Each structure stands twice: as C-alpha cells, then as structure tokens.
PDB file of C-alpha atoms in Angstrom:
ATOM      1  CA  MET A   1       4.305 -53.381 -94.691  1.00 85.00           C
ATOM      2  CA  GLN A   2       0.885 -52.436 -95.972  1.00 88.00           C
ATOM      3  CA  ARG A   3      -2.146 -54.558 -96.785  1.00 90.00           C
ATOM      4  CA  PHE A   4      -5.383 -53.473 -98.373  1.00 91.00           C
ATOM      5  CA  ALA A   5      -9.008 -54.378 -98.693  1.00 93.00           C
ATOM      6  CA  THR A   6     -11.691 -52.752-100.795  1.00 94.00           C
ATOM      7  CA  ALA A   7     -15.392 -52.150-100.419  1.00 93.00           C
ATOM      8  CA  HIS A   8     -17.867 -51.332-103.184  1.00 94.00           C
ATOM      9  CA  TRP A   9     -21.307 -50.009-102.278  1.00 95.00           C
ATOM     10  CA  LYS A  10     -24.286 -49.081-104.408  1.00 95.00           C
ATOM     11  CA  GLY A  11     -27.627 -47.644-103.347  1.00 94.00           C
ATOM     12  CA  SER A  12     -29.115 -46.411-100.111  1.00 95.00           C
ATOM     13  CA  VAL A  13     -28.086 -47.855 -96.776  1.00 91.00           C
ATOM     14  CA  LYS A  14     -31.223 -50.007 -96.332  1.00 90.00           C
ATOM     15  CA  GLN A  15     -31.885 -51.098 -99.912  1.00 92.00           C
ATOM     16  CA  GLY A  16     -28.310 -50.949-101.160  1.00 93.00           C
ATOM     17  CA  GLU A  17     -25.737 -53.660-101.318  1.00 93.00           C
ATOM     18  CA  GLY A  18     -22.006 -53.969-101.418  1.00 94.00           C
ATOM     19  CA  THR A  19     -19.057 -56.267-101.733  1.00 94.00           C
ATOM     20  CA  ILE A  20     -15.806 -56.542 -99.814  1.00 94.00           C
ATOM     21  CA  SER A  21     -12.567 -57.893-101.274  1.00 95.00           C
ATOM     22  CA  THR A  22      -9.090 -58.396 -99.865  1.00 93.00           C
ATOM     23  CA  GLU A  23      -5.691 -58.122-101.464  1.00 95.00           C
ATOM     24  CA  SER A  24      -5.036 -61.820-100.844  1.00 95.00           C
ATOM     25  CA  GLY A  25      -8.255 -62.833-102.592  1.00 94.00           C
ATOM     26  CA  VAL A  26      -9.542 -64.682 -99.526  1.00 93.00           C
ATOM     27  CA  LEU A  27     -12.537 -62.378 -99.731  1.00 92.00           C
ATOM     28  CA  ASP A  28     -13.465 -61.743-103.346  1.00 95.00           C
ATOM     29  CA  HIS A  29     -16.568 -59.650-103.836  1.00 95.00           C
ATOM     30  CA  SER A  30     -18.084 -61.041-100.624  1.00 93.00           C
ATOM     31  CA  PRO A  31     -21.570 -59.553-100.217  1.00 93.00           C
ATOM     32  CA  TYR A  32     -22.556 -57.291 -97.361  1.00 92.00           C
ATOM     33  CA  GLY A  33     -25.418 -54.957 -96.687  1.00 92.00           C
ATOM     34  CA  PHE A  34     -27.943 -53.713 -94.168  1.00 91.00           C
ATOM     35  CA  ASN A  35     -29.459 -57.186 -93.939  1.00 90.00           C
ATOM     36  CA  THR A  36     -26.081 -58.831 -93.212  1.00 89.00           C
ATOM     37  CA  ARG A  37     -25.230 -56.222 -90.617  1.00 89.00           C
ATOM     38  CA  PHE A  38     -28.482 -55.701 -88.750  1.00 86.00           C
ATOM     39  CA  GLU A  39     -30.564 -58.730 -89.741  1.00 86.00           C
ATOM     40  CA  ASP A  40     -29.785 -62.352 -90.596  1.00 81.00           C
ATOM     41  CA  GLY A  41     -29.018 -61.969 -94.302  1.00 83.00           C
ATOM     42  CA  PRO A  42     -26.336 -64.074 -95.996  1.00 85.00           C
ATOM     43  CA  GLY A  43     -22.942 -62.422 -96.275  1.00 87.00           C
ATOM     44  CA  THR A  44     -20.509 -60.698 -93.985  1.00 91.00           C
ATOM     45  CA  ASN A  45     -20.334 -57.348 -92.218  1.00 91.00           C
ATOM     46  CA  PRO A  46     -17.621 -55.007 -90.938  1.00 92.00           C
ATOM     47  CA  GLU A  47     -18.016 -56.075 -87.301  1.00 92.00           C
ATOM     48  CA  GLU A  48     -17.627 -59.753 -88.155  1.00 93.00           C
ATOM     49  CA  LEU A  49     -14.515 -58.992 -90.188  1.00 94.00           C
ATOM     50  CA  LEU A  50     -13.082 -56.864 -87.371  1.00 94.00           C
ATOM     51  CA  GLY A  51     -13.746 -59.708 -84.940  1.00 95.00           C
ATOM     52  CA  ALA A  52     -11.959 -62.199 -87.190  1.00 95.00           C
ATOM     53  CA  ALA A  53      -9.004 -59.864 -87.601  1.00 95.00           C
ATOM     54  CA  HIS A  54      -8.771 -59.159 -83.876  1.00 96.00           C
ATOM     55  CA  ALA A  55      -9.028 -62.852 -82.933  1.00 97.00           C
ATOM     56  CA  GLY A  56      -6.271 -63.711 -85.406  1.00 96.00           C
ATOM     57  CA  CYS A  57      -4.029 -60.838 -84.327  1.00 96.00           C
ATOM     58  CA  TYR A  58      -4.476 -61.633 -80.645  1.00 97.00           C
ATOM     59  CA  SER A  59      -3.781 -65.356 -81.120  1.00 97.00           C
ATOM     60  CA  MET A  60      -0.534 -64.599 -82.947  1.00 97.00           C
ATOM     61  CA  ALA A  61       0.544 -62.044 -80.321  1.00 97.00           C
ATOM     62  CA  LEU A  62      -0.195 -64.514 -77.518  1.00 98.00           C
ATOM     63  CA  SER A  63       1.750 -67.266 -79.289  1.00 97.00           C
ATOM     64  CA  MET A  64       4.734 -64.949 -79.743  1.00 97.00           C
ATOM     65  CA  MET A  65       4.710 -63.793 -76.119  1.00 98.00           C
ATOM     66  CA  LEU A  66       4.272 -67.300 -74.715  1.00 98.00           C
ATOM     67  CA  GLY A  67       7.172 -68.522 -76.863  1.00 97.00           C
ATOM     68  CA  ALA A  68       9.363 -65.619 -75.745  1.00 97.00           C
ATOM     69  CA  GLU A  69       8.738 -66.692 -72.126  1.00 96.00           C
ATOM     70  CA  GLY A  70       9.766 -70.277 -72.928  1.00 97.00           C
ATOM     71  CA  HIS A  71       6.224 -71.659 -73.139  1.00 97.00           C
ATOM     72  CA  PRO A  72       5.341 -72.241 -76.795  1.00 97.00           C
ATOM     73  CA  PRO A  73       1.659 -73.177 -77.080  1.00 97.00           C
ATOM     74  CA  THR A  74       0.334 -76.367 -78.602  1.00 97.00           C
ATOM     75  CA  HIS A  75      -2.738 -74.463 -79.787  1.00 96.00           C
ATOM     76  CA  ILE A  76      -4.691 -71.264 -79.218  1.00 97.00           C
ATOM     77  CA  ASP A  77      -8.372 -70.756 -80.061  1.00 96.00           C
ATOM     78  CA  THR A  78      -9.758 -67.225 -79.805  1.00 97.00           C
ATOM     79  CA  ARG A  79     -13.252 -65.874 -80.355  1.00 97.00           C
ATOM     80  CA  ALA A  80     -13.836 -62.123 -80.622  1.00 97.00           C
ATOM     81  CA  VAL A  81     -17.349 -60.849 -79.935  1.00 96.00           C
ATOM     82  CA  VAL A  82     -17.842 -57.342 -81.303  1.00 94.00           C
ATOM     83  CA  SER A  83     -20.671 -55.250 -79.801  1.00 93.00           C
ATOM     84  CA  LEU A  84     -22.247 -52.606 -82.023  1.00 90.00           C
ATOM     85  CA  GLU A  85     -24.705 -50.265 -80.302  1.00 91.00           C
ATOM     86  CA  SER A  86     -26.886 -47.383 -81.383  1.00 89.00           C
ATOM     87  CA  ARG A  87     -25.761 -44.199 -79.630  1.00 89.00           C
ATOM     88  CA  ASP A  88     -26.466 -40.528 -80.232  1.00 89.00           C
ATOM     89  CA  GLY A  89     -28.117 -41.128 -83.596  1.00 89.00           C
ATOM     90  CA  GLY A  90     -25.325 -43.350 -84.903  1.00 89.00           C
ATOM     91  CA  PHE A  91     -23.609 -46.636 -84.235  1.00 88.00           C
ATOM     92  CA  THR A  92     -20.526 -47.290 -82.131  1.00 88.00           C
ATOM     93  CA  ILE A  93     -18.450 -50.365 -81.452  1.00 89.00           C
ATOM     94  CA  THR A  94     -18.579 -50.283 -77.689  1.00 91.00           C
ATOM     95  CA  HIS A  95     -16.882 -53.475 -76.664  1.00 93.00           C
ATOM     96  CA  ILE A  96     -14.877 -56.400 -77.941  1.00 94.00           C
ATOM     97  CA  ARG A  97     -14.693 -59.500 -75.788  1.00 95.00           C
ATOM     98  CA  LEU A  98     -11.850 -61.873 -76.509  1.00 96.00           C
ATOM     99  CA  ASP A  99     -12.387 -65.437 -75.326  1.00 96.00           C
ATOM    100  CA  THR A 100      -9.247 -67.479 -75.735  1.00 96.00           C
ATOM    101  CA  GLN A 101      -8.372 -70.998 -74.770  1.00 96.00           C
ATOM    102  CA  ALA A 102      -4.848 -72.309 -75.121  1.00 97.00           C
ATOM    103  CA  ARG A 103      -2.972 -75.491 -74.453  1.00 96.00           C
ATOM    104  CA  VAL A 104       0.412 -74.492 -73.089  1.00 97.00           C
ATOM    105  CA  PRO A 105       2.497 -77.298 -71.600  1.00 95.00           C
ATOM    106  CA  GLY A 106       4.353 -76.488 -68.390  1.00 94.00           C
ATOM    107  CA  ILE A 107       2.815 -73.087 -67.592  1.00 96.00           C
ATOM    108  CA  ASP A 108       0.851 -72.208 -64.479  1.00 95.00           C
ATOM    109  CA  GLU A 109      -2.460 -70.356 -64.579  1.00 94.00           C
ATOM    110  CA  ASP A 110      -1.124 -67.077 -63.116  1.00 96.00           C
ATOM    111  CA  LYS A 111       1.750 -66.834 -65.589  1.00 97.00           C
ATOM    112  CA  PHE A 112      -0.581 -67.680 -68.477  1.00 96.00           C
ATOM    113  CA  ARG A 113      -3.052 -64.971 -67.482  1.00 96.00           C
ATOM    114  CA  GLU A 114      -0.227 -62.434 -67.099  1.00 97.00           C
ATOM    115  CA  ILE A 115       1.038 -63.148 -70.624  1.00 97.00           C
ATOM    116  CA  ALA A 116      -2.517 -63.258 -72.012  1.00 97.00           C
ATOM    117  CA  GLU A 117      -3.173 -59.744 -70.658  1.00 96.00           C
ATOM    118  CA  LYS A 118       0.100 -58.459 -72.145  1.00 97.00           C
ATOM    119  CA  ALA A 119      -0.924 -59.922 -75.509  1.00 97.00           C
ATOM    120  CA  LYS A 120      -4.305 -58.187 -75.284  1.00 95.00           C
ATOM    121  CA  VAL A 121      -2.565 -54.829 -74.902  1.00 93.00           C
ATOM    122  CA  GLY A 122       0.290 -55.627 -77.298  1.00 94.00           C
ATOM    123  CA  CYS A 123      -1.745 -56.924 -80.237  1.00 93.00           C
ATOM    124  CA  PRO A 124      -1.528 -54.300 -83.037  1.00 92.00           C
ATOM    125  CA  LEU A 125      -5.301 -54.348 -83.563  1.00 91.00           C
ATOM    126  CA  SER A 126      -5.915 -53.765 -79.860  1.00 89.00           C
ATOM    127  CA  LYS A 127      -3.713 -50.697 -80.075  1.00 87.00           C
ATOM    128  CA  VAL A 128      -5.709 -49.129 -82.900  1.00 85.00           C
ATOM    129  CA  LEU A 129      -9.220 -49.760 -81.607  1.00 80.00           C
ATOM    130  CA  ASN A 130     -11.084 -47.119 -79.644  1.00 71.00           C
ATOM    131  CA  ALA A 131     -13.308 -49.602 -77.866  1.00 64.00           C
ATOM    132  CA  GLU A 132     -13.044 -51.288 -74.545  1.00 79.00           C
ATOM    133  CA  ILE A 133     -11.381 -54.640 -75.093  1.00 82.00           C
ATOM    134  CA  SER A 134     -11.860 -57.365 -72.537  1.00 89.00           C
ATOM    135  CA  LEU A 135     -10.391 -60.823 -72.342  1.00 91.00           C
ATOM    136  CA  GLU A 136     -11.334 -64.185 -70.878  1.00 88.00           C
ATOM    137  CA  ALA A 137      -8.327 -66.503 -71.115  1.00 88.00           C
ATOM    138  CA  THR A 138      -8.367 -70.150 -70.091  1.00 86.00           C
ATOM    139  CA  LEU A 139      -5.929 -73.015 -70.355  1.00 87.00           C
ATOM    140  CA  ALA A 140      -7.213 -76.175 -71.993  1.00 83.00           C
ATOM    141  CA  ASP A 141      -7.063 -79.365 -69.967  1.00 78.00           C
ATOM    142  CA  ASP A 142      -4.366 -81.767 -71.077  1.00 64.00           C
ATOM    143  CA  LEU A 143      -5.892 -84.761 -72.774  1.00 54.00           C
TER     144      LEU A 143
END
C-alpha cells in the first residue's frame, strides 16, 4: 500500500508560501509557510501534520494491541506534541510526546501501560521517526 501527499512552494523561505494536499482530498491546497511554522499565521505546518499522523497511528496501534489481548477499548484520545529546535544552523525534530487517555473496561493499570508502551514502539510512524518518542498513557475513569 502506498499513500501520497504533495507540497507546492513558491518564493523564499521567509516571504514565500506553499500549499499541502493529500491524496484523499482531506487537505486540498492547505496553506503553509514561515508564518504558520514559526509564528502564529493561519494554516498548517509539517510538524503539526506529523503530530496528527503520529497520534492517529498510535491510537490505532494501541486499539489493535488492546483488542488482541482481549481488552478492546471504548475510546482512545491521543495528543502528539512535536518539538522542533534550532540546532547546528538548522532545525531538528528532537522529541515527540504522546499523551494518550483510554477507556478500557476490565484492564488493570500495569497491563494497560505495558500494552501502551508496546504500541508506542510498534506504531509504523514510531518506527520511521529519528526522534525520541515518549509516552504518557492514562486510563480514563469510568463514568
């Protein structure tokens, strides 16, 4: 299976602008630029998109692994915080923190954390990233 996304850029890095589109059409010429990446301009940026992809990938991996252990989740909510830092004259993604909260009936905290860690390592996006990836996993209280 292959999926694709495209980026179009015109101009210099600071004054230029670009758009990002995805094969599915969910993103269709979505604007991005220096101001959306390093300031508060409207639009998206690569780090935000990576965070969304990683949060989605991790949530699906966790759901699969919980189900395989006989504990299908009611819900999983994951937030990925991507850290971009200036280093050696360039920029590097240095860290991704995954914060996930899940409602999983009938599982104890230790077993949940064990599976959550396996999902962090097993998620396909985690495997491809060259950044430290951390995780904070919590079970939601039953309401």
